[in-house]
mmCIF file of C-alpha atoms in Angstrom:
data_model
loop_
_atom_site.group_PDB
_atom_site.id
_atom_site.type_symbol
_atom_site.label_atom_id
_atom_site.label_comp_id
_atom_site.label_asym_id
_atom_site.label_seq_id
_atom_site.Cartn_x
_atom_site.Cartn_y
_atom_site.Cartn_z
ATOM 1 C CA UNK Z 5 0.000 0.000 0.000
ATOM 2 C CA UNK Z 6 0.804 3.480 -0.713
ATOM 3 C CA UNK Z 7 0.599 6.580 1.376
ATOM 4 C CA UNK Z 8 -0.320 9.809 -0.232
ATOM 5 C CA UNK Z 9 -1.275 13.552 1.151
ATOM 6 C CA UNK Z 10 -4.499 14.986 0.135
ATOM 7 C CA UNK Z 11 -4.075 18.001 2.280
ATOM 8 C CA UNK Z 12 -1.157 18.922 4.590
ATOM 9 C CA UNK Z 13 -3.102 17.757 7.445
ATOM 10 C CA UNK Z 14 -4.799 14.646 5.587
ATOM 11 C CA UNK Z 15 -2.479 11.570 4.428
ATOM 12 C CA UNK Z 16 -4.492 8.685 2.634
ATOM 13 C CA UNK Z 17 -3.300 4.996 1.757
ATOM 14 C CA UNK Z 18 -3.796 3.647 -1.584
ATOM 15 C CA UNK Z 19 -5.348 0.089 -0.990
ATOM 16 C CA UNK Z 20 -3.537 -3.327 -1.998
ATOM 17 C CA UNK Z 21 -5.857 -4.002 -5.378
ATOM 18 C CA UNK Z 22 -3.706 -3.572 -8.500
ATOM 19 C CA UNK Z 23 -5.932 -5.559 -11.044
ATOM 20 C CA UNK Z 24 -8.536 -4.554 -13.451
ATOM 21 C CA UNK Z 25 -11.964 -6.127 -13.473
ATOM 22 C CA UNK Z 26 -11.491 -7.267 -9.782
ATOM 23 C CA UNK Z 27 -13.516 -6.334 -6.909
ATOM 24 C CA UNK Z 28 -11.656 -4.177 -5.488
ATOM 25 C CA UNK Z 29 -12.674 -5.105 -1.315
ATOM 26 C CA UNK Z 30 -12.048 -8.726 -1.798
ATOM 27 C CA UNK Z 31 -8.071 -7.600 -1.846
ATOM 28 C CA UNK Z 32 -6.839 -8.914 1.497
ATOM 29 C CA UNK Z 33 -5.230 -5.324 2.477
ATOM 30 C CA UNK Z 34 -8.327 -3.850 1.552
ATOM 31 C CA UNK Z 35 -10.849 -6.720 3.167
ATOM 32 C CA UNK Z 36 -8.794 -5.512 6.436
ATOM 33 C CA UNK Z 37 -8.893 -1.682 6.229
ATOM 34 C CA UNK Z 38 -12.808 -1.946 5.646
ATOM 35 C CA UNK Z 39 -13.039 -3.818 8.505
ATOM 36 C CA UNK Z 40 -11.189 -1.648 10.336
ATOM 37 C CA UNK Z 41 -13.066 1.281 8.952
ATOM 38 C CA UNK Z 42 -16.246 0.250 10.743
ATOM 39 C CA UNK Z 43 -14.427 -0.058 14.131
ATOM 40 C CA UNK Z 44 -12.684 3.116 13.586
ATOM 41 C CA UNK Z 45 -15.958 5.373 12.609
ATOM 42 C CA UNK Z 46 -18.140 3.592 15.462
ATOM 43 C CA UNK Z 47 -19.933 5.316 17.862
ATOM 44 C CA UNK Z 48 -20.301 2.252 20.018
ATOM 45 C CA UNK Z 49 -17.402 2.347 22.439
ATOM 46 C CA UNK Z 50 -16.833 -0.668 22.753
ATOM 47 C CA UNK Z 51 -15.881 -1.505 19.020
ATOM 48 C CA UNK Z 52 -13.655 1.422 19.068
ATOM 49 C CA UNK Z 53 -12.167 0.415 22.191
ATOM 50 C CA UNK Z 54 -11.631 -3.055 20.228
ATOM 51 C CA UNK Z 55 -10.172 -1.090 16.709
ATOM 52 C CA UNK Z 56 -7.057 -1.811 15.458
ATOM 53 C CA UNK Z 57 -4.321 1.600 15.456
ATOM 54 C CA UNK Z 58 -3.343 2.324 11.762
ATOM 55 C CA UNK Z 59 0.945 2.926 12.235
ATOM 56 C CA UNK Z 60 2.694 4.765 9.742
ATOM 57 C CA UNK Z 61 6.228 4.771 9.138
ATOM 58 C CA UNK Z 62 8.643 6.305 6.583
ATOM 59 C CA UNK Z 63 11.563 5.005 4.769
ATOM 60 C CA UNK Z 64 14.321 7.807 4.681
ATOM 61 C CA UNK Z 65 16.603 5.345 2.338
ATOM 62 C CA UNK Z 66 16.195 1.510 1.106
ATOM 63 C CA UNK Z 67 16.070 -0.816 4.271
ATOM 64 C CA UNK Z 68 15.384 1.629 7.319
ATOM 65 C CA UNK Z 69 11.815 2.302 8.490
ATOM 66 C CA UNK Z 70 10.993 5.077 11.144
ATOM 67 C CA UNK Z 71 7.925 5.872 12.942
ATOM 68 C CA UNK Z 72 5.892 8.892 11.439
ATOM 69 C CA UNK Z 73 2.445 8.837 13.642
ATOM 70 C CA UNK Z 74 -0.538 7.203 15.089
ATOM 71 C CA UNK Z 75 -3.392 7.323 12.731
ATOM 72 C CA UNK Z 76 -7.246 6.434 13.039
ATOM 73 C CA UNK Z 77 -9.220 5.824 9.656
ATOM 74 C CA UNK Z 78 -11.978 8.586 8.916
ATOM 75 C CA UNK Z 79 -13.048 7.614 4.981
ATOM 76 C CA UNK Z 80 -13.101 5.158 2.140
ATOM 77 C CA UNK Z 81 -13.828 5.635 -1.165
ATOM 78 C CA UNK Z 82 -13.279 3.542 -4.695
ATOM 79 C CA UNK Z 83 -11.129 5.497 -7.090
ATOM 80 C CA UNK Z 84 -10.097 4.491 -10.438
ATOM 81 C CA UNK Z 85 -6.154 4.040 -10.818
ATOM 82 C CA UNK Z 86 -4.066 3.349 -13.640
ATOM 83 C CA UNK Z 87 -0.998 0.782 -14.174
ATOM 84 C CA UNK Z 88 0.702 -0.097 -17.309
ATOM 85 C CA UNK Z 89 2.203 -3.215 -15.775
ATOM 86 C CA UNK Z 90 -1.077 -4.832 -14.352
ATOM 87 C CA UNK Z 91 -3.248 -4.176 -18.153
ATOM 88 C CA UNK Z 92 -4.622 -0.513 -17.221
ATOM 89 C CA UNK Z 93 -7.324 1.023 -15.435
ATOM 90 C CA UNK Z 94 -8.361 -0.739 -12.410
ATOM 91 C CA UNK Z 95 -10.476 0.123 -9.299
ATOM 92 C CA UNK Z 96 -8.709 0.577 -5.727
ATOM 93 C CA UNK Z 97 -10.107 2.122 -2.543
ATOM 94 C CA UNK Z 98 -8.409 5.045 -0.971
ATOM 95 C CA UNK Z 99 -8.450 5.545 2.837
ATOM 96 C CA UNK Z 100 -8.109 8.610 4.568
ATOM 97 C CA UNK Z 101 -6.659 8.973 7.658
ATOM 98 C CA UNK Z 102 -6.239 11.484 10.690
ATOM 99 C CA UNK Z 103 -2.961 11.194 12.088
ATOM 100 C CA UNK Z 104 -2.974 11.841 16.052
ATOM 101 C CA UNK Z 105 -0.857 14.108 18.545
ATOM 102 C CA UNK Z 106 1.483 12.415 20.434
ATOM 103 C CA UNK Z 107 2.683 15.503 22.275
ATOM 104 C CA UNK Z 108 2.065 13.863 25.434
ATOM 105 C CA UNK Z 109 4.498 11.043 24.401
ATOM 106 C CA UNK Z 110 7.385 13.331 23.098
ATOM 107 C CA UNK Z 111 6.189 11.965 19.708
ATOM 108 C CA UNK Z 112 7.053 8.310 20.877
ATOM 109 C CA UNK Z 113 5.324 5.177 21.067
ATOM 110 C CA UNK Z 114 5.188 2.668 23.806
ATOM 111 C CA UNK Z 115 5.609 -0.852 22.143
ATOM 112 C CA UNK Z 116 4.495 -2.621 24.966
ATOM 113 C CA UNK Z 117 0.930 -1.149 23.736
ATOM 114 C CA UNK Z 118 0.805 -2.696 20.676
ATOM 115 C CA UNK Z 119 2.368 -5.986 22.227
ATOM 116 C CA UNK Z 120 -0.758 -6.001 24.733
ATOM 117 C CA UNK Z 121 -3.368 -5.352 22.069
ATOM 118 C CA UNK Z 122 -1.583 -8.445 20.150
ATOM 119 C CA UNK Z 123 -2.183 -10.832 23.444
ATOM 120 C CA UNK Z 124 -5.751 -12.090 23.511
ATOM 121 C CA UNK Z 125 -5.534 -13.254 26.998
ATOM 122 C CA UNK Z 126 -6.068 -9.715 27.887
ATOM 123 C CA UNK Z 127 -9.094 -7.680 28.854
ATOM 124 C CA UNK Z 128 -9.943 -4.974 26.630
ATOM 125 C CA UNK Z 129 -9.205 -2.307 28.973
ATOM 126 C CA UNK Z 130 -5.573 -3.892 30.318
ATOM 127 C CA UNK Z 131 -4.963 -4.102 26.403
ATOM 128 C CA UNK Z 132 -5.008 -0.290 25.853
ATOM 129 C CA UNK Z 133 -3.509 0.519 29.440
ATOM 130 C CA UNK Z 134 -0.451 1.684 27.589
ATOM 131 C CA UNK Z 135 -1.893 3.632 24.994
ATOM 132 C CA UNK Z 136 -1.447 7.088 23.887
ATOM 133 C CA UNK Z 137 -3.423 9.721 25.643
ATOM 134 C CA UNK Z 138 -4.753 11.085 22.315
ATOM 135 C CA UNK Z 139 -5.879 7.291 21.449
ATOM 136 C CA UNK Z 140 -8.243 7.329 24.857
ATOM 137 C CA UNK Z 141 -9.639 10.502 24.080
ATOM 138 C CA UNK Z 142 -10.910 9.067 20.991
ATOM 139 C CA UNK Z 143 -11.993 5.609 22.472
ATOM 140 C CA UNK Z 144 -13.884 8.065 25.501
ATOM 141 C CA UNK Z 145 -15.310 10.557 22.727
ATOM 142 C CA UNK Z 146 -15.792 9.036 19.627
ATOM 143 C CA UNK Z 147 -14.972 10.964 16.101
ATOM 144 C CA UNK Z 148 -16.433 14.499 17.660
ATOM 145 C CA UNK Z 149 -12.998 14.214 19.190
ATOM 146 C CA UNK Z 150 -10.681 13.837 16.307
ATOM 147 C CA UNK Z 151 -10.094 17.331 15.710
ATOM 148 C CA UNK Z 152 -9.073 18.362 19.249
ATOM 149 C CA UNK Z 153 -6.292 15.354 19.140
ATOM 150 C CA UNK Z 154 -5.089 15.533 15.771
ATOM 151 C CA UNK Z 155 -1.341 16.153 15.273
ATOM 152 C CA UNK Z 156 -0.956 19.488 13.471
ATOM 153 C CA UNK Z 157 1.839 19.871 11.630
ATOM 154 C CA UNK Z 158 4.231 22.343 11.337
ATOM 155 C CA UNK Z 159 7.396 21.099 9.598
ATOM 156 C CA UNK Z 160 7.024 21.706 5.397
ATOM 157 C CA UNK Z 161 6.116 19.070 2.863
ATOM 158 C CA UNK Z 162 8.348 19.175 -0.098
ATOM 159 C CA UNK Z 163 8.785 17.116 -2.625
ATOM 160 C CA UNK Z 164 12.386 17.248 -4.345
ATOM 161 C CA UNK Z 165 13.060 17.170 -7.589
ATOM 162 C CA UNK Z 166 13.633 13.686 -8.310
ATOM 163 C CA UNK Z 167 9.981 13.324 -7.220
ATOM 164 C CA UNK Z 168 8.409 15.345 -9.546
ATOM 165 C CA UNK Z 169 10.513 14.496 -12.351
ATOM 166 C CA UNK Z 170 10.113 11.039 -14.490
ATOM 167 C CA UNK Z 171 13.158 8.181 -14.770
ATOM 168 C CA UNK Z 172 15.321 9.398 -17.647
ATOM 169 C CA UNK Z 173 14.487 6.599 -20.406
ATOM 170 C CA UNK Z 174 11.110 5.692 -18.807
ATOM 171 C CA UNK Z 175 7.392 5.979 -20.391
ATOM 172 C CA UNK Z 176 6.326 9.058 -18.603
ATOM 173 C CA UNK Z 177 9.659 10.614 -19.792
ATOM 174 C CA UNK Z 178 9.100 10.471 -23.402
ATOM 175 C CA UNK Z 179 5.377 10.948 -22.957
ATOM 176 C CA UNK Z 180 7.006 14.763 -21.424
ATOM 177 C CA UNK Z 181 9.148 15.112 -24.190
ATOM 178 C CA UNK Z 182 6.890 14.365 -26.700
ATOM 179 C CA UNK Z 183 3.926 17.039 -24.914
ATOM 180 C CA UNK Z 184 6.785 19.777 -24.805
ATOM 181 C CA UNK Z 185 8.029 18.926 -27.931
ATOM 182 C CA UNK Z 186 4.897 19.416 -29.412
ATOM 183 C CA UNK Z 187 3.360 22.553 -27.813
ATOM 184 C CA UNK Z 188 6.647 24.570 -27.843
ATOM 185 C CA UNK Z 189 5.983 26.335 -31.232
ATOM 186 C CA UNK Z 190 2.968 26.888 -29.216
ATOM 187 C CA UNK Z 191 2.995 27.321 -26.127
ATOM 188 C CA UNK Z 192 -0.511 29.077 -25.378
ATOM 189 C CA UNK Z 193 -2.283 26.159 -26.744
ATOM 190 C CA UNK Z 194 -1.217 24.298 -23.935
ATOM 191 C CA UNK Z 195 -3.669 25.441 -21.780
ATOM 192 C CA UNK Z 196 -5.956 22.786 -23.497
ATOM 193 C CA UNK Z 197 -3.776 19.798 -22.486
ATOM 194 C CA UNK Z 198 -3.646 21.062 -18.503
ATOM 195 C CA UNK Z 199 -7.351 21.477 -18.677
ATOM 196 C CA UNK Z 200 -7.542 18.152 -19.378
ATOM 197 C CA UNK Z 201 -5.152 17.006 -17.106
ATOM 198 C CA UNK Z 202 -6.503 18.771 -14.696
ATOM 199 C CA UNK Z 203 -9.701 17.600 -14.113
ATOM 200 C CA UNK Z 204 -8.518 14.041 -14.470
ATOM 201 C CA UNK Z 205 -6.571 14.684 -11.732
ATOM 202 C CA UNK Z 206 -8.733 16.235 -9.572
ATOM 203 C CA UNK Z 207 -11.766 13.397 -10.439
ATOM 204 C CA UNK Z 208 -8.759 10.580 -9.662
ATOM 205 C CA UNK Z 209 -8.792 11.672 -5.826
ATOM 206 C CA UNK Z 210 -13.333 10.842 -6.103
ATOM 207 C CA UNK Z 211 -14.230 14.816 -6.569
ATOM 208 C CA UNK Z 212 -16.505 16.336 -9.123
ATOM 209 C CA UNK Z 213 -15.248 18.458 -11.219
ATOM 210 C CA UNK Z 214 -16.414 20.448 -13.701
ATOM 211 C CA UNK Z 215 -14.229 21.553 -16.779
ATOM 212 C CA UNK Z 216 -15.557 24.967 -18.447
ATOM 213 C CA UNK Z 217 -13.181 26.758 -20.909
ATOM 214 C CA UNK Z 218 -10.191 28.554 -21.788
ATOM 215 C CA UNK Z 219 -9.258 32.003 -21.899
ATOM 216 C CA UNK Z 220 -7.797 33.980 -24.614
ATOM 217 C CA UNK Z 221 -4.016 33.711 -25.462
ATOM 218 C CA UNK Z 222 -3.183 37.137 -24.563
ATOM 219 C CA UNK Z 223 -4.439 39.576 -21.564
ATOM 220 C CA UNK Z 224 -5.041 37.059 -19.383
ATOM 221 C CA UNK Z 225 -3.538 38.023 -16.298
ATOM 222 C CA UNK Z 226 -2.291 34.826 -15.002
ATOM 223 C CA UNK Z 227 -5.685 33.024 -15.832
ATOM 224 C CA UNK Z 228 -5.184 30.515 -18.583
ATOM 225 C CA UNK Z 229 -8.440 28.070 -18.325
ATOM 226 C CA UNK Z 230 -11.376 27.655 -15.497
ATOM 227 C CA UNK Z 231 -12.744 24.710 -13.751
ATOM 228 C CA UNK Z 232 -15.290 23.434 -11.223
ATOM 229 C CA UNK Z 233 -15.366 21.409 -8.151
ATOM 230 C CA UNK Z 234 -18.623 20.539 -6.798
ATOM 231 C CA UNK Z 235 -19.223 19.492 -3.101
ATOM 232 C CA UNK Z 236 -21.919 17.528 -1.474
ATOM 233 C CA UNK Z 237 -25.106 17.247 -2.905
ATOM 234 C CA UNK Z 238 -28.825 18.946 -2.584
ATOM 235 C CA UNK Z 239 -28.887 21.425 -0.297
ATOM 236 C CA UNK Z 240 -25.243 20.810 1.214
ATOM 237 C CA UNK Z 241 -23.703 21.141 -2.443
ATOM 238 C CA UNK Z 242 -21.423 23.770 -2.901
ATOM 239 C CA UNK Z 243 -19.140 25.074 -5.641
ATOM 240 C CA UNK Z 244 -15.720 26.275 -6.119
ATOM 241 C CA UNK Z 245 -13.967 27.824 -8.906
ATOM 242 C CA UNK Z 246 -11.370 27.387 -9.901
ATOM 243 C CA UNK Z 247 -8.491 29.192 -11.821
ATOM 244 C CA UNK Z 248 -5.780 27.356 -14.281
ATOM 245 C CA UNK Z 249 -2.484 28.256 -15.053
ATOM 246 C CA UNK Z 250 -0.544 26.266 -17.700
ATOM 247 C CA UNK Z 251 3.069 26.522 -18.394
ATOM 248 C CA UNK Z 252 4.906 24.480 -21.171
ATOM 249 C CA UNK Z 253 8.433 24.956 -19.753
ATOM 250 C CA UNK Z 254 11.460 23.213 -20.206
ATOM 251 C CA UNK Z 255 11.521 19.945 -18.200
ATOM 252 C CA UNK Z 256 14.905 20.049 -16.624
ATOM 253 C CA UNK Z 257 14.289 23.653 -15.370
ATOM 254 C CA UNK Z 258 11.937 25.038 -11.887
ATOM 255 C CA UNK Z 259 9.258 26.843 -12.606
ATOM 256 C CA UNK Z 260 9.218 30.198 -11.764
ATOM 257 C CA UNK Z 261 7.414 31.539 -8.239
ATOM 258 C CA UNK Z 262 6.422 34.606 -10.152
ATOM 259 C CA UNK Z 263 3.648 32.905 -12.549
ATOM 260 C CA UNK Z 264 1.720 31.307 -9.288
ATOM 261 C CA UNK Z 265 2.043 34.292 -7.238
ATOM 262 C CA UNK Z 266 -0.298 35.805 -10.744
ATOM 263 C CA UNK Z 267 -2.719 33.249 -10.482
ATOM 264 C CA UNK Z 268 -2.843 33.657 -6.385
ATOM 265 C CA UNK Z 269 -3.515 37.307 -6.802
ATOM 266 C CA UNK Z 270 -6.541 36.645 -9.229
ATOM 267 C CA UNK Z 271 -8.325 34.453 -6.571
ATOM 268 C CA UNK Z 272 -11.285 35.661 -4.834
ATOM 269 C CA UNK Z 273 -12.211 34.119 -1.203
ATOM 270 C CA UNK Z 274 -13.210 30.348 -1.838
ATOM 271 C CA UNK Z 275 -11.611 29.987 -5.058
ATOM 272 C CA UNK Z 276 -9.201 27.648 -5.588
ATOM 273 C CA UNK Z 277 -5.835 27.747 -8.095
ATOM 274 C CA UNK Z 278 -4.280 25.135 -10.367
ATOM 275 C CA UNK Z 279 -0.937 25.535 -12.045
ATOM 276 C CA UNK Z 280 -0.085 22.531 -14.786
ATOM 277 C CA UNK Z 281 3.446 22.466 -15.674
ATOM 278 C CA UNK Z 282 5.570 20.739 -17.549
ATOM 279 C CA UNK Z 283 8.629 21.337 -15.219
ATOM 280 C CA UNK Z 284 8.750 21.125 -11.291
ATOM 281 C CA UNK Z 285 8.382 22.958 -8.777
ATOM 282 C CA UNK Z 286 11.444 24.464 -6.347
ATOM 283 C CA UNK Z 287 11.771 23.905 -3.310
ATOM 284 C CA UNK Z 288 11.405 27.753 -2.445
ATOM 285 C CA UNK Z 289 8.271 27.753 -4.305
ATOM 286 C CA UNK Z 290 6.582 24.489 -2.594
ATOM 287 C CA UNK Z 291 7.394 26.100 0.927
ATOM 288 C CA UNK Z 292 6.073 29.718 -0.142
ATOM 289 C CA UNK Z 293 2.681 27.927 -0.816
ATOM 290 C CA UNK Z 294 2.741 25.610 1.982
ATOM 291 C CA UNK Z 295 3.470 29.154 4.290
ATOM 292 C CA UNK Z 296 1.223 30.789 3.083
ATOM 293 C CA UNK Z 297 -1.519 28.433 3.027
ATOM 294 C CA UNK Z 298 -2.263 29.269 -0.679
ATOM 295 C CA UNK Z 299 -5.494 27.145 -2.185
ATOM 296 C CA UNK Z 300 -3.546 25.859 -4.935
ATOM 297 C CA UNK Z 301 -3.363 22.556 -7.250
ATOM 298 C CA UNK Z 302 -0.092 21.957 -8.176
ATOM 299 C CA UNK Z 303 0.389 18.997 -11.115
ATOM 300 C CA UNK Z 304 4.231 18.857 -12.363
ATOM 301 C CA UNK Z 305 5.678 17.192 -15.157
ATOM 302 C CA UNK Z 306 5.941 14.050 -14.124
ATOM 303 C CA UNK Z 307 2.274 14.247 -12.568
ATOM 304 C CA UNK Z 308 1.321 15.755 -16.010
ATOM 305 C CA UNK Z 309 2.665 12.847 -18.217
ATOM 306 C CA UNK Z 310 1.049 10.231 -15.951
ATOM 307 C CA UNK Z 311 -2.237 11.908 -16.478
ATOM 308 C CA UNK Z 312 -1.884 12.054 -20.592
ATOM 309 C CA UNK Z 313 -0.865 8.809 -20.545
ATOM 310 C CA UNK Z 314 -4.772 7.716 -18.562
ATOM 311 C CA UNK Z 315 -6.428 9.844 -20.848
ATOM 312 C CA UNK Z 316 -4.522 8.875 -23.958
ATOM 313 C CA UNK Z 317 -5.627 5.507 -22.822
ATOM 314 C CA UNK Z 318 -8.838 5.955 -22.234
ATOM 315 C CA UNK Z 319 -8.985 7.926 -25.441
ATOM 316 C CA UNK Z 320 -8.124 4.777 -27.430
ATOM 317 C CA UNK Z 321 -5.292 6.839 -29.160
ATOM 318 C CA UNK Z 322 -1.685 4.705 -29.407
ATOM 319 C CA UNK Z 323 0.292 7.350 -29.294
ATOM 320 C CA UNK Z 324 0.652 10.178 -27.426
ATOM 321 C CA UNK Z 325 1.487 12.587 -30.550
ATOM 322 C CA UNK Z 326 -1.893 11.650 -32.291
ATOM 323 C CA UNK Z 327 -3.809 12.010 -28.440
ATOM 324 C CA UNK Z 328 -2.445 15.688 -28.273
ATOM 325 C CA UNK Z 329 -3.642 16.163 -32.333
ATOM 326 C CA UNK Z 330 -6.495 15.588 -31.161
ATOM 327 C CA UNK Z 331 -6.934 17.488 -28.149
ATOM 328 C CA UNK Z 332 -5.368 20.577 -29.595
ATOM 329 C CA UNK Z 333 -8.017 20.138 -32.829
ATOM 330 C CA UNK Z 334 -10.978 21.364 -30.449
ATOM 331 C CA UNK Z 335 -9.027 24.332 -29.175
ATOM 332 C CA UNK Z 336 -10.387 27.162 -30.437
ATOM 333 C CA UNK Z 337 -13.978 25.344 -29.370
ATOM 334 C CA UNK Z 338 -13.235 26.052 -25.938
ATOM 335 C CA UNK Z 339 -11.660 29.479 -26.131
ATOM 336 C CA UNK Z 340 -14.269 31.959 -24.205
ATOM 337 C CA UNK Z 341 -14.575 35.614 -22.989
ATOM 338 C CA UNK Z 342 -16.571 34.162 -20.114
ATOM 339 C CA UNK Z 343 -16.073 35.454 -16.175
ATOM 340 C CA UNK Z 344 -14.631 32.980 -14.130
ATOM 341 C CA UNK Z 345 -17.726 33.223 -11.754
ATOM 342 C CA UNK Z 346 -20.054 32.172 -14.437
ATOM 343 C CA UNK Z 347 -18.675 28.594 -14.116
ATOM 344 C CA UNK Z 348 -21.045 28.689 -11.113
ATOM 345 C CA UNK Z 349 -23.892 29.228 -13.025
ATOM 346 C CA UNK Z 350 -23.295 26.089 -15.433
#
């Protein structure tokens, strides 16, 4: 399983299912999370006193684990995934989890805990004797709770270079060369591509999104196409714009912290940014948005060509040069003088 961050505050795990036409909750990591998942979001306290603590750990470098937190599981959804190794599309579940404080503990925990909870000789209550103080909160409370005892972070999440940027050699790495190579006579007809891409990658985390059009080549002030994401439904649905940037740059160089501080300054309150790249982001730039608590998408090359290779897919196209022929061919369909707040009323 994989862990991934859908917020700064909200890491998820990718379940175990890797195969297409498969249900994806007979997958025996996945049969256990679910069954975890009903302890976890009880509000009998008994079963929760009786649920199972999700431990996460990181590996710095190839063979050493550490601890990185105490987590409870607060959703599951299906999402549709995508591997080239395994025949294509397939469905997977994705669990999102709240990671707890373990301020009390000096960010430690006691081993002997998790060796009592794996002795069945022992009373429910002796079996969580040793356990954290934020983990009896939420056994007392219940999920009202999970807020006051998650662990809010403070350190930055950055992802270096080598993360955003594909294996020279590899699929996704000609799939970016042959994107750049065809939109650099051309740059402002990107914005077409990353529209795309965008919304696929927004819909691949299970939100609804909306795709409305793109804006004119020049004048835009930082705004190159517009989007929706809807939330909830009936009278809890809600809707959020949101503003696209696309930049065909030069894979091997950063983008520049200039063109996202333009599409920052066009956002109104509950709008939401997304700048599609085909470079990567700097550090200096990641840390400015995670600082600043900007609302903004952020797909990067690699991201990009892993996203065009899905659609291309999905497209029934072969190769990637005849998918982007055919994106760019409905271009000027979707140019528009529109407001971005009229998105809303689509």
């Amino acid at each position: 399983m994989t862990l991934s961050l859908l917020t700064r505050d909200l890491p998820a795990i990718f379940g175990d299912n890797k195969k297409p036409d498969i249900d994806p909750g007979i997958a025996p990591g996945n049969r256990t999370l679910l069954k975890q998942f009903e302890f976890h979001t009880s509000a009998d306290k008994a079963k929760r006193a009786l649920a199972a603590p999700i431990l996460l750990f990181s590996s710095p470098r190839k063979g050493i684990k550490e601890f990185a937190g105490l987590a409870l599981i607060v959703g599951a959804r299906r999402v549709t995934q995508y591997s080239e190794q395994n025949g294509g599309f397939f469905t997977n579940y994705l669990f999102e989890l709240a990671v707890l404080s373990l301020t009390e503990e000096d960010e430690s925990l006691a081993m002997l805990w998790i060796k009592d909870r794996r002795d069945a000789g022992l009373d429910v209550a002796t079996a969580n004797a040793m356990a954290p103080k934020a983990w009896l909160q939420w056994i007392r409370y219940g999920s009202p709770e999970i807020e006051r005892i998650r662990r809010r972070v403070s350190r930055h999440h950055i992802l270096p270079r080598k993360g955003q940027v594909a294996p020279v050699g590899s699929e996704n790495s000609k799939t970016l060369e042959t994107i750049y190579r065809f939109y650099e006579p051309r740059r402002h007809r990107f914005e077409a591509l990353a529209s795309l891409a965008c919304e696929s990658m927004i819909r691949g985390t299970g939100a609804s999104y909306h795709r409305g059009w793109l804006t004119r080549g020049t004048g835009d002030g930082g705004l190159d196409f517009v989007g929706r994401i809807d939330i909830g439904e009936g009278l809890s649905r809600t809707k959020l714009v949101v503003l696209g940037q696309a930049k065909c740059e030069k894979v091997d160089a950063p983008t520049g912290g200039v063109h996202i501080a333009r599409t920052v300054a066009r956002l109104r309150r509950g709008w939401v940014g997304a700048y599609v790249t085909t470079s990567f982001f700097s550090e200096a730039v990641q840390r400015e948005v995670f600082e600043d608590q900007y609302p903004v998408l952020l797909l990067n090359g690699a991201g990009l060509a892993n996203e065009v290779t899905k659609l291309k897919l999905a497209s029934g196209f072969n190769s990637v040069d005849k998918f982007l022929e055919h994106i760019d061919a409905d271009y000027e369909a979707q140019v528009s003088s529109r407001r971005p707040e009229e998105v809303l009323w689509d």
